[in-house]
Amino acid sequence: MDDLRDKYLSAIAEAADESALETLRVQALGKKGEISLKMRELGKMDPEERKQMGPRLNALKDEINAALAAKKQALADAALDERLRAEWLDVTLPARVRRRGTIHPVSQVTEEVTAIFADMGFAVAEGPQVESDWHNFDALNIPGHHPARAEMDTFYMHRESGDARPPHVLRTHTSPVQIRSMELRGAPLRVICPGRVYRADYDQTHTPMFHQVEGLAIDRDISMANLKWCLEEFVKAFFEVDDVELRFRASHFPFTEPSAEVDIRCSWEGGTLKVGEGDDWLEILGSGMVHPRVLEAGEINPERWQGFAFGVGIDRIAMLKYGIPDLRAFFESDLRWLRHYGFAALDVPTLHGGLSG
Ligand code: DAH
C-alpha cells in the first residue's frame, strides 16, 4: 500500500496538465483502477483483515483524491499567472506621439480671422444654418423676384403641402447673421460671424457646403474709410505681410450701397502666390455700406446709425494662404490630406504669438 501511495503521489506532483491528472485518476481510482481493484479484494478477506485494510484503503483513496484536487487547483493558478504575465500592459506608458489628429485648415483660418478682428474690437456672433427665407433674403433687401435668389442656387427645406409660408432655406451666406445680430444687440455694433453656408454647386472651387465670415460695424459715423482701414489691417495680418495694396472695385450687392469688391495686389510667379507684390489682382471679398433698408429690417434707425459690412470666403482665403489647390479635398476626410495640410492642435493663432505658428 505504501508503494501505491508513493507511486501516485509523486506522479500527481509531476503531472504537467489536467489531462495527465485525469489519466492518473483513472489508473488509480477508475473502475479498473489499481486502488479500486484492491477495494474489491476486501470482499474476499476474512473479517479481521478487512477491518484493518478497509480504513487504510479508504484513507489512501481520500488522500489521492485530495492530491488530485490540489494539483488541479495549482495547475489552474499557474495557467492564470502565466496569462496575466503574457497579457500585462503598462498603462503608464506615454500615448503614441505619431498619428495624432490635426486642426483642419478651415478651423485654423477661422481662428486666425477671429483673432485679427477680436483685436479690432469685433465680437463673434452666430446664427442658424437652417435659416428663415426672410433673414436670408428679404431682410437683406433681396425681395422675392430678385435675380440674386436664383443666382444663389439655394437649398430649400421640405414644406408640408398646403403650407403657404415660404420654406426655410439652408443659408446661402452668413449675411443673415447681420440681421440677427442687429435684432439681438442693437447699435452700436461690431461683430464678425463665421460659419457654414450652402449652395448647390460643385467643382474645383465650389462645394455645396463652404464657409464664410461676415463682418458688420455700426455706429454714428462709420464710413467707407473705416471699412478700408479695417480690411487693410485684416489682409496684412492674415497674409502676414507688412504692406499690401487693396483695390476697391465698384460692384453691386442688394444689402450694401455703395458696394465694393476688394482685390489684393499679388503675383503668381513660379506658380506660387505672393501677396503685396506683382501685377495681378486677386478678388478676396465683397463689402459696402449697409443699406438703410437692411438697418430697418434689423430694427436700427438709419437716420441715426450707419455702418459697413463685408463677407469673405474662409475656404477661399485658406486655399490662397496655404497653397491648397482643390476645395473639394477640404471635405473628403482623407487622412493623408489632413496630416499634410492640418495644424498642430496646440498652436492656437494669436496676434502676439503668431497666426500660423
Ligand atoms: N453675402 C455675399 C455673398 O455671399 C458676400 C457679401 C458681400 C457680404 C458684400 C457682405 C457684403 O456683407 O457687404 O456673396
mmCIF file of C-alpha atoms and ligand atoms in Angstrom:
data_model
loop_
_atom_site.group_PDB
_atom_site.id
_atom_site.type_symbol
_atom_site.label_atom_id
_atom_site.label_comp_id
_atom_site.label_asym_id
_atom_site.label_seq_id
_atom_site.Cartn_x
_atom_site.Cartn_y
_atom_site.Cartn_z
ATOM 1 C CA MET A 1 0.000 0.000 0.000
ATOM 2 C CA ASP A 2 2.854 2.390 0.759
ATOM 3 C CA ASP A 3 4.297 1.677 -2.677
ATOM 4 C CA LEU A 4 0.953 2.553 -4.298
ATOM 5 C CA ARG A 5 0.757 5.730 -2.273
ATOM 6 C CA ASP A 6 4.289 6.871 -3.170
ATOM 7 C CA LYS A 7 3.800 5.982 -6.820
ATOM 8 C CA TYR A 8 0.607 8.033 -7.245
ATOM 9 C CA LEU A 9 1.527 10.963 -5.046
ATOM 10 C CA SER A 10 4.789 11.541 -6.911
ATOM 11 C CA ALA A 11 3.114 11.034 -10.330
ATOM 12 C CA ILE A 12 0.443 13.580 -9.357
ATOM 13 C CA ALA A 13 3.098 16.032 -8.190
ATOM 14 C CA GLU A 14 4.803 15.768 -11.555
ATOM 15 C CA ALA A 15 1.694 15.864 -13.782
ATOM 16 C CA ALA A 16 2.118 18.559 -16.419
ATOM 17 C CA ASP A 17 -1.517 19.295 -17.145
ATOM 18 C CA GLU A 18 -5.130 18.432 -16.433
ATOM 19 C CA SER A 19 -5.339 15.553 -18.886
ATOM 20 C CA ALA A 20 -2.286 13.872 -17.279
ATOM 21 C CA LEU A 21 -4.087 14.204 -13.923
ATOM 22 C CA GLU A 22 -7.223 12.604 -15.371
ATOM 23 C CA THR A 23 -5.196 9.660 -16.688
ATOM 24 C CA LEU A 24 -3.720 9.165 -13.219
ATOM 25 C CA ARG A 25 -7.161 9.368 -11.607
ATOM 26 C CA VAL A 26 -8.459 6.627 -13.912
ATOM 27 C CA GLN A 27 -5.376 4.492 -13.316
ATOM 28 C CA ALA A 28 -5.784 4.699 -9.553
ATOM 29 C CA LEU A 29 -9.469 5.180 -8.846
ATOM 30 C CA GLY A 30 -11.291 4.366 -12.094
ATOM 31 C CA LYS A 31 -13.472 1.264 -12.323
ATOM 32 C CA LYS A 32 -10.468 -0.852 -13.082
ATOM 33 C CA GLY A 33 -8.016 1.338 -11.228
ATOM 34 C CA GLU A 34 -5.376 -0.170 -9.036
ATOM 35 C CA ILE A 35 -6.893 1.077 -5.823
ATOM 36 C CA SER A 36 -10.437 0.245 -6.892
ATOM 37 C CA LEU A 37 -9.350 -3.359 -7.607
ATOM 38 C CA LYS A 38 -7.750 -3.542 -4.190
ATOM 39 C CA MET A 39 -11.011 -2.391 -2.614
ATOM 40 C CA ARG A 40 -12.844 -5.087 -4.453
ATOM 41 C CA GLU A 41 -10.474 -7.640 -2.918
ATOM 42 C CA LEU A 42 -11.737 -6.594 0.532
ATOM 43 C CA GLY A 43 -14.752 -8.838 -0.019
ATOM 44 C CA LYS A 44 -12.583 -11.919 -0.192
ATOM 45 C CA MET A 45 -10.726 -11.122 3.016
ATOM 46 C CA ASP A 46 -11.532 -12.543 6.404
ATOM 47 C CA PRO A 47 -13.244 -10.063 8.713
ATOM 48 C CA GLU A 48 -10.184 -9.333 10.805
ATOM 49 C CA GLU A 49 -8.045 -8.434 7.804
ATOM 50 C CA ARG A 50 -10.886 -6.469 6.241
ATOM 51 C CA LYS A 51 -11.265 -4.395 9.393
ATOM 52 C CA GLN A 52 -7.636 -3.392 9.093
ATOM 53 C CA MET A 53 -7.369 -2.940 5.340
ATOM 54 C CA GLY A 54 -10.751 -1.241 4.749
ATOM 55 C CA PRO A 55 -9.994 2.027 6.564
ATOM 56 C CA ARG A 56 -6.446 2.134 5.211
ATOM 57 C CA LEU A 57 -7.632 1.760 1.629
ATOM 58 C CA ASN A 58 -10.315 4.381 2.182
ATOM 59 C CA ALA A 59 -7.762 6.748 3.657
ATOM 60 C CA LEU A 60 -5.480 6.130 0.696
ATOM 61 C CA LYS A 61 -8.329 6.830 -1.718
ATOM 62 C CA ASP A 62 -9.153 10.091 0.088
ATOM 63 C CA GLU A 63 -5.520 11.102 0.127
ATOM 64 C CA ILE A 64 -5.145 10.579 -3.613
ATOM 65 C CA ASN A 65 -8.406 12.414 -4.364
ATOM 66 C CA ALA A 66 -7.209 15.299 -2.262
ATOM 67 C CA ALA A 67 -3.815 15.321 -4.018
ATOM 68 C CA LEU A 68 -5.563 15.315 -7.433
ATOM 69 C CA ALA A 69 -7.793 18.230 -6.448
ATOM 70 C CA ALA A 70 -4.899 20.226 -5.008
ATOM 71 C CA LYS A 71 -2.772 19.664 -8.099
ATOM 72 C CA LYS A 72 -5.667 20.639 -10.354
ATOM 73 C CA GLN A 73 -6.044 23.912 -8.497
ATOM 74 C CA ALA A 74 -2.282 24.523 -8.649
ATOM 75 C CA LEU A 75 -2.277 23.962 -12.414
ATOM 76 C CA ALA A 76 -5.186 26.397 -12.880
ATOM 77 C CA ASP A 77 -3.440 29.018 -10.730
ATOM 78 C CA ALA A 78 -0.238 28.627 -12.718
ATOM 79 C CA ALA A 79 -2.142 28.976 -16.004
ATOM 80 C CA LEU A 80 -3.794 32.172 -14.766
ATOM 81 C CA ASP A 81 -0.469 33.590 -13.593
ATOM 82 C CA GLU A 82 1.010 32.832 -16.977
ATOM 83 C CA ARG A 83 -1.840 34.590 -18.768
ATOM 84 C CA LEU A 84 -1.602 37.624 -16.543
ATOM 85 C CA ARG A 85 2.115 37.794 -17.256
ATOM 86 C CA ALA A 86 1.593 37.479 -21.009
ATOM 87 C CA GLU A 87 -1.284 39.961 -21.206
ATOM 88 C CA TRP A 88 0.262 42.569 -18.945
ATOM 89 C CA LEU A 89 0.004 46.130 -20.154
ATOM 90 C CA ASP A 90 1.809 49.198 -18.868
ATOM 91 C CA VAL A 91 -0.914 51.814 -18.720
ATOM 92 C CA THR A 92 1.604 54.432 -17.605
ATOM 93 C CA LEU A 93 3.411 54.374 -20.968
ATOM 94 C CA PRO A 94 3.045 57.669 -22.872
ATOM 95 C CA ALA A 95 0.478 57.729 -25.686
ATOM 96 C CA ARG A 96 1.804 57.286 -29.207
ATOM 97 C CA VAL A 97 3.034 60.600 -30.500
ATOM 98 C CA ARG A 98 2.647 59.904 -34.170
ATOM 99 C CA ARG A 99 -0.692 59.800 -35.950
ATOM 100 C CA ARG A 100 -2.230 62.466 -33.784
ATOM 101 C CA GLY A 101 -5.170 64.433 -35.150
ATOM 102 C CA THR A 102 -4.640 67.867 -36.661
ATOM 103 C CA ILE A 103 -6.593 71.104 -36.806
ATOM 104 C CA HIS A 104 -8.391 71.450 -40.142
ATOM 105 C CA PRO A 105 -7.337 74.474 -42.258
ATOM 106 C CA VAL A 106 -10.921 75.795 -42.068
ATOM 107 C CA SER A 107 -10.798 75.765 -38.267
ATOM 108 C CA GLN A 108 -7.315 77.247 -38.303
ATOM 109 C CA VAL A 109 -8.256 80.097 -40.633
ATOM 110 C CA THR A 110 -11.496 80.769 -38.709
ATOM 111 C CA GLU A 111 -9.382 81.134 -35.566
ATOM 112 C CA GLU A 112 -6.917 83.387 -37.376
ATOM 113 C CA VAL A 113 -9.644 85.676 -38.723
ATOM 114 C CA THR A 114 -11.351 85.769 -35.331
ATOM 115 C CA ALA A 115 -8.098 86.673 -33.585
ATOM 116 C CA ILE A 116 -7.455 89.554 -36.006
ATOM 117 C CA PHE A 117 -10.926 91.075 -35.714
ATOM 118 C CA ALA A 118 -11.146 90.459 -31.969
ATOM 119 C CA ASP A 119 -8.075 92.683 -31.733
ATOM 120 C CA MET A 120 -10.048 95.422 -33.506
ATOM 121 C CA GLY A 121 -12.937 95.100 -31.061
ATOM 122 C CA PHE A 122 -15.256 92.780 -33.010
ATOM 123 C CA ALA A 123 -17.235 90.151 -31.089
ATOM 124 C CA VAL A 124 -18.153 86.766 -32.575
ATOM 125 C CA ALA A 125 -21.827 86.213 -33.427
ATOM 126 C CA GLU A 126 -23.586 83.123 -34.722
ATOM 127 C CA GLY A 127 -26.854 82.275 -36.407
ATOM 128 C CA PRO A 128 -28.703 79.136 -37.521
ATOM 129 C CA GLN A 129 -27.701 77.218 -40.650
ATOM 130 C CA VAL A 130 -31.349 76.449 -41.369
ATOM 131 C CA GLU A 131 -32.492 80.000 -41.830
ATOM 132 C CA SER A 132 -35.801 81.691 -42.499
ATOM 133 C CA ASP A 133 -36.340 82.909 -46.040
ATOM 134 C CA TRP A 134 -36.870 86.362 -44.555
ATOM 135 C CA HIS A 135 -33.495 86.553 -42.755
ATOM 136 C CA ASN A 136 -31.599 85.054 -45.683
ATOM 137 C CA PHE A 137 -33.211 87.233 -48.382
ATOM 138 C CA ASP A 138 -35.941 89.802 -47.687
ATOM 139 C CA ALA A 139 -34.309 91.418 -44.671
ATOM 140 C CA LEU A 140 -31.163 91.814 -46.754
ATOM 141 C CA ASN A 141 -33.100 93.735 -49.384
ATOM 142 C CA ILE A 142 -33.373 90.744 -51.698
ATOM 143 C CA PRO A 143 -37.117 90.600 -52.483
ATOM 144 C CA GLY A 144 -38.868 87.587 -53.953
ATOM 145 C CA HIS A 145 -38.342 88.469 -57.601
ATOM 146 C CA HIS A 146 -34.680 89.454 -57.193
ATOM 147 C CA PRO A 147 -32.276 87.606 -59.515
ATOM 148 C CA ALA A 148 -29.833 87.096 -56.626
ATOM 149 C CA ARG A 149 -32.201 84.433 -55.313
ATOM 150 C CA ALA A 150 -31.845 82.385 -58.449
ATOM 151 C CA GLU A 151 -28.107 83.022 -58.693
ATOM 152 C CA MET A 152 -27.519 81.614 -55.243
ATOM 153 C CA ASP A 153 -28.584 78.020 -56.058
ATOM 154 C CA THR A 154 -30.463 77.833 -52.801
ATOM 155 C CA PHE A 155 -31.284 74.587 -50.992
ATOM 156 C CA TYR A 156 -34.874 74.754 -49.761
ATOM 157 C CA MET A 157 -36.154 72.803 -46.767
ATOM 158 C CA HIS A 158 -39.127 70.477 -47.091
ATOM 159 C CA ARG A 159 -42.519 72.093 -46.560
ATOM 160 C CA GLU A 160 -45.813 70.358 -45.824
ATOM 161 C CA SER A 161 -48.113 70.563 -48.829
ATOM 162 C CA GLY A 162 -50.688 73.276 -48.247
ATOM 163 C CA ASP A 163 -48.333 75.322 -46.086
ATOM 164 C CA ALA A 164 -48.406 78.760 -47.669
ATOM 165 C CA ARG A 165 -45.406 80.135 -45.760
ATOM 166 C CA PRO A 166 -42.116 80.348 -47.665
ATOM 167 C CA PRO A 167 -39.898 77.350 -46.893
ATOM 168 C CA HIS A 168 -36.824 77.734 -44.722
ATOM 169 C CA VAL A 169 -33.513 77.571 -46.548
ATOM 170 C CA LEU A 170 -30.009 76.382 -45.833
ATOM 171 C CA ARG A 171 -28.462 79.824 -45.513
ATOM 172 C CA THR A 172 -26.655 80.774 -48.696
ATOM 173 C CA HIS A 173 -24.358 83.257 -46.943
ATOM 174 C CA THR A 174 -23.520 84.483 -43.459
ATOM 175 C CA SER A 175 -25.203 87.847 -44.146
ATOM 176 C CA PRO A 176 -28.445 86.857 -42.302
ATOM 177 C CA VAL A 177 -26.378 86.878 -39.103
ATOM 178 C CA GLN A 178 -26.096 90.650 -39.655
ATOM 179 C CA ILE A 179 -29.859 90.879 -39.207
ATOM 180 C CA ARG A 180 -29.902 88.547 -36.202
ATOM 181 C CA SER A 181 -27.101 90.493 -34.522
ATOM 182 C CA MET A 182 -28.907 93.796 -35.057
ATOM 183 C CA GLU A 183 -32.133 92.319 -33.668
ATOM 184 C CA LEU A 184 -30.323 90.849 -30.674
ATOM 185 C CA ARG A 185 -27.810 93.548 -29.775
ATOM 186 C CA GLY A 186 -28.893 96.807 -31.435
ATOM 187 C CA ALA A 187 -26.498 99.636 -32.206
ATOM 188 C CA PRO A 188 -23.652 100.390 -31.862
ATOM 189 C CA LEU A 189 -22.430 97.023 -33.054
ATOM 190 C CA ARG A 190 -19.218 95.359 -34.107
ATOM 191 C CA VAL A 191 -19.416 91.654 -34.917
ATOM 192 C CA ILE A 192 -17.891 89.028 -37.118
ATOM 193 C CA CYS A 193 -19.916 85.939 -37.938
ATOM 194 C CA PRO A 194 -18.043 82.872 -39.153
ATOM 195 C CA GLY A 195 -19.959 79.789 -40.206
ATOM 196 C CA ARG A 196 -21.147 77.253 -42.728
ATOM 197 C CA VAL A 197 -23.145 78.237 -45.777
ATOM 198 C CA TYR A 198 -24.736 76.181 -48.543
ATOM 199 C CA ARG A 199 -25.256 76.409 -52.304
ATOM 200 C CA ALA A 200 -25.971 73.753 -54.903
ATOM 201 C CA ASP A 201 -22.651 73.951 -56.703
ATOM 202 C CA TYR A 202 -19.714 71.570 -57.161
ATOM 203 C CA ASP A 203 -16.374 71.942 -58.951
ATOM 204 C CA GLN A 204 -12.721 72.610 -58.149
ATOM 205 C CA THR A 205 -13.519 75.831 -56.292
ATOM 206 C CA HIS A 206 -17.120 75.188 -55.200
ATOM 207 C CA THR A 207 -18.641 72.718 -52.750
ATOM 208 C CA PRO A 208 -22.303 72.527 -51.655
ATOM 209 C CA MET A 209 -21.207 73.446 -48.116
ATOM 210 C CA PHE A 210 -18.491 76.010 -47.537
ATOM 211 C CA HIS A 211 -17.555 78.696 -45.022
ATOM 212 C CA GLN A 212 -17.797 82.456 -44.839
ATOM 213 C CA VAL A 213 -17.126 85.117 -42.302
ATOM 214 C CA GLU A 214 -19.312 88.177 -42.207
ATOM 215 C CA GLY A 215 -18.240 91.464 -40.700
ATOM 216 C CA LEU A 216 -20.528 94.244 -39.517
ATOM 217 C CA ALA A 217 -19.735 97.555 -37.839
ATOM 218 C CA ILE A 218 -22.471 100.037 -36.977
ATOM 219 C CA ASP A 219 -22.006 103.366 -35.272
ATOM 220 C CA ARG A 220 -22.905 107.064 -35.667
ATOM 221 C CA ASP A 221 -20.297 107.991 -38.209
ATOM 222 C CA ILE A 222 -18.826 104.843 -39.723
ATOM 223 C CA SER A 223 -17.620 105.432 -43.276
ATOM 224 C CA MET A 224 -16.005 103.699 -46.238
ATOM 225 C CA ALA A 225 -12.670 104.957 -44.874
ATOM 226 C CA ASN A 226 -13.155 102.860 -41.733
ATOM 227 C CA LEU A 227 -14.007 99.856 -43.887
ATOM 228 C CA LYS A 228 -10.878 100.348 -45.972
ATOM 229 C CA TRP A 229 -8.624 100.640 -42.911
ATOM 230 C CA CYS A 230 -10.122 97.549 -41.246
ATOM 231 C CA LEU A 231 -9.759 95.453 -44.364
ATOM 232 C CA GLU A 232 -6.174 96.598 -44.921
ATOM 233 C CA GLU A 233 -5.278 95.730 -41.346
ATOM 234 C CA PHE A 234 -7.002 92.403 -41.777
ATOM 235 C CA VAL A 235 -5.267 91.476 -45.026
ATOM 236 C CA LYS A 236 -1.817 92.458 -43.722
ATOM 237 C CA ALA A 237 -2.289 90.476 -40.530
ATOM 238 C CA PHE A 238 -3.863 87.491 -42.255
ATOM 239 C CA PHE A 239 -1.321 87.095 -45.042
ATOM 240 C CA GLU A 240 1.457 88.054 -42.616
ATOM 241 C CA VAL A 241 2.926 90.787 -44.840
ATOM 242 C CA ASP A 242 3.970 94.319 -43.871
ATOM 243 C CA ASP A 243 2.366 96.108 -46.742
ATOM 244 C CA VAL A 244 -0.411 95.271 -49.127
ATOM 245 C CA GLU A 245 -2.298 97.237 -51.724
ATOM 246 C CA LEU A 246 -6.068 96.850 -51.885
ATOM 247 C CA ARG A 247 -8.231 97.786 -54.863
ATOM 248 C CA PHE A 248 -11.847 98.703 -54.245
ATOM 249 C CA ARG A 249 -13.849 97.918 -57.345
ATOM 250 C CA ALA A 250 -17.370 99.318 -57.604
ATOM 251 C CA SER A 251 -19.854 96.460 -57.506
ATOM 252 C CA HIS A 252 -23.387 95.689 -56.538
ATOM 253 C CA PHE A 253 -24.913 93.819 -53.623
ATOM 254 C CA PRO A 254 -28.537 94.352 -52.632
ATOM 255 C CA PHE A 255 -27.624 94.761 -48.946
ATOM 256 C CA THR A 256 -24.961 97.464 -49.357
ATOM 257 C CA GLU A 257 -24.905 100.871 -51.007
ATOM 258 C CA PRO A 258 -22.372 101.717 -52.244
ATOM 259 C CA SER A 259 -20.843 98.268 -52.717
ATOM 260 C CA ALA A 260 -17.284 97.292 -53.476
ATOM 261 C CA GLU A 261 -15.455 94.140 -54.267
ATOM 262 C CA VAL A 262 -11.969 94.129 -52.860
ATOM 263 C CA ASP A 263 -8.907 92.813 -54.692
ATOM 264 C CA ILE A 264 -5.383 92.483 -53.348
ATOM 265 C CA ARG A 265 -2.179 93.039 -55.329
ATOM 266 C CA CYS A 266 -0.364 89.782 -55.845
ATOM 267 C CA SER A 267 1.959 87.819 -58.074
ATOM 268 C CA TRP A 268 1.681 84.240 -59.255
ATOM 269 C CA GLU A 269 5.320 83.987 -60.304
ATOM 270 C CA GLY A 270 6.583 80.417 -60.352
ATOM 271 C CA GLY A 271 3.086 79.165 -59.638
ATOM 272 C CA THR A 272 3.051 80.345 -56.028
ATOM 273 C CA LEU A 273 1.010 83.236 -54.753
ATOM 274 C CA LYS A 274 2.817 86.224 -53.262
ATOM 275 C CA VAL A 275 0.603 88.831 -51.665
ATOM 276 C CA GLY A 276 1.603 92.500 -51.810
ATOM 277 C CA GLU A 277 3.801 92.406 -54.919
ATOM 278 C CA GLY A 278 3.431 91.808 -58.661
ATOM 279 C CA ASP A 279 0.912 92.950 -61.247
ATOM 280 C CA ASP A 280 -2.025 90.652 -60.657
ATOM 281 C CA TRP A 281 -5.157 91.328 -58.643
ATOM 282 C CA LEU A 282 -6.971 88.747 -56.626
ATOM 283 C CA GLU A 283 -10.560 89.186 -55.561
ATOM 284 C CA ILE A 284 -10.999 88.274 -51.909
ATOM 285 C CA LEU A 285 -14.241 89.717 -50.631
ATOM 286 C CA GLY A 286 -17.417 91.736 -51.069
ATOM 287 C CA SER A 287 -18.235 94.750 -48.945
ATOM 288 C CA GLY A 288 -20.010 98.084 -48.709
ATOM 289 C CA MET A 289 -22.019 100.492 -46.581
ATOM 290 C CA VAL A 290 -25.032 98.779 -45.023
ATOM 291 C CA HIS A 291 -28.188 99.622 -46.990
ATOM 292 C CA PRO A 292 -30.715 101.672 -44.956
ATOM 293 C CA ARG A 293 -33.404 99.042 -45.615
ATOM 294 C CA VAL A 294 -31.156 96.413 -44.035
ATOM 295 C CA LEU A 295 -30.726 98.554 -40.912
ATOM 296 C CA GLU A 296 -34.502 98.979 -40.778
ATOM 297 C CA ALA A 297 -35.029 95.234 -41.072
ATOM 298 C CA GLY A 298 -32.678 94.862 -38.096
ATOM 299 C CA GLU A 299 -34.736 97.453 -36.171
ATOM 300 C CA ILE A 300 -31.977 100.025 -36.259
ATOM 301 C CA ASN A 301 -32.858 103.609 -37.208
ATOM 302 C CA PRO A 302 -30.979 104.519 -40.424
ATOM 303 C CA GLU A 303 -31.451 108.200 -39.648
ATOM 304 C CA ARG A 304 -29.205 107.834 -36.622
ATOM 305 C CA TRP A 305 -26.878 104.942 -37.447
ATOM 306 C CA GLN A 306 -24.795 103.762 -40.350
ATOM 307 C CA GLY A 307 -22.250 101.043 -40.891
ATOM 308 C CA PHE A 308 -20.173 98.875 -43.131
ATOM 309 C CA ALA A 309 -20.341 95.162 -43.858
ATOM 310 C CA PHE A 310 -18.209 92.641 -45.660
ATOM 311 C CA GLY A 311 -18.229 88.930 -46.462
ATOM 312 C CA VAL A 312 -15.182 86.706 -47.028
ATOM 313 C CA GLY A 313 -14.947 83.093 -48.146
ATOM 314 C CA ILE A 314 -12.966 81.305 -45.437
ATOM 315 C CA ASP A 315 -12.146 78.284 -47.585
ATOM 316 C CA ARG A 316 -11.012 80.567 -50.386
ATOM 317 C CA ILE A 317 -8.570 82.574 -48.266
ATOM 318 C CA ALA A 318 -7.371 79.327 -46.656
ATOM 319 C CA MET A 319 -6.576 77.958 -50.135
ATOM 320 C CA LEU A 320 -4.745 81.162 -51.023
ATOM 321 C CA LYS A 321 -2.737 81.461 -47.837
ATOM 322 C CA TYR A 322 -1.749 77.820 -47.557
ATOM 323 C CA GLY A 323 -1.457 76.952 -51.247
ATOM 324 C CA ILE A 324 -4.216 74.362 -51.296
ATOM 325 C CA PRO A 325 -5.282 73.715 -54.898
ATOM 326 C CA ASP A 326 -8.629 71.901 -54.688
ATOM 327 C CA LEU A 327 -11.505 72.920 -52.430
ATOM 328 C CA ARG A 328 -13.250 69.557 -52.650
ATOM 329 C CA ALA A 329 -10.405 67.867 -50.757
ATOM 330 C CA PHE A 330 -11.282 70.042 -47.726
ATOM 331 C CA PHE A 331 -14.312 67.886 -47.053
ATOM 332 C CA GLU A 332 -13.188 64.396 -48.071
ATOM 333 C CA SER A 333 -11.652 63.489 -44.681
ATOM 334 C CA ASP A 334 -8.622 61.922 -46.372
ATOM 335 C CA LEU A 335 -6.180 61.331 -43.512
ATOM 336 C CA ARG A 336 -3.162 61.901 -45.755
ATOM 337 C CA TRP A 337 -4.538 65.297 -46.765
ATOM 338 C CA LEU A 338 -5.409 66.180 -43.162
ATOM 339 C CA ARG A 339 -1.905 65.280 -41.973
ATOM 340 C CA HIS A 340 -0.346 67.311 -44.750
ATOM 341 C CA TYR A 341 -2.458 70.459 -44.504
ATOM 342 C CA GLY A 342 -3.564 70.224 -40.853
ATOM 343 C CA PHE A 343 -2.173 72.289 -37.990
ATOM 344 C CA ALA A 344 -0.780 71.288 -34.615
ATOM 345 C CA ALA A 345 -3.526 71.261 -32.012
ATOM 346 C CA LEU A 346 -1.728 73.491 -29.527
ATOM 347 C CA ASP A 347 -0.685 76.252 -31.944
ATOM 348 C CA VAL A 348 -3.663 78.470 -31.218
ATOM 349 C CA PRO A 349 -3.469 81.528 -33.503
ATOM 350 C CA THR A 350 -2.971 84.836 -31.703
ATOM 351 C CA LEU A 351 -1.708 88.179 -32.894
ATOM 352 C CA HIS A 352 1.059 88.330 -30.305
ATOM 353 C CA GLY A 353 2.136 84.670 -30.600
ATOM 354 C CA GLY A 354 1.895 84.402 -34.388
ATOM 355 C CA LEU A 355 -1.077 83.401 -36.501
ATOM 356 C CA SER A 356 0.133 80.349 -38.365
ATOM 357 C CA GLY A 357 2.838 79.209 -35.909
HETATM 358 N N1 DAH B 1 -23.181 87.760 -48.925
HETATM 359 C C1 DAH B 1 -22.283 87.946 -50.049
HETATM 360 C C2 DAH B 1 -22.076 86.591 -50.739
HETATM 361 O O1 DAH B 1 -22.286 85.599 -50.161
HETATM 362 C C3 DAH B 1 -20.952 88.455 -49.598
HETATM 363 C C4 DAH B 1 -21.037 89.856 -49.099
HETATM 364 C C5 DAH B 1 -20.889 90.924 -49.968
HETATM 365 C C6 DAH B 1 -21.271 90.113 -47.747
HETATM 366 C C7 DAH B 1 -20.959 92.222 -49.536
HETATM 367 C C8 DAH B 1 -21.377 91.427 -47.314
HETATM 368 C C9 DAH B 1 -21.214 92.463 -48.218
HETATM 369 O O2 DAH B 1 -21.597 91.709 -46.026
HETATM 370 O O3 DAH B 1 -21.275 93.754 -47.747
HETATM 371 O O4 DAH B 1 -21.686 86.576 -51.865
#
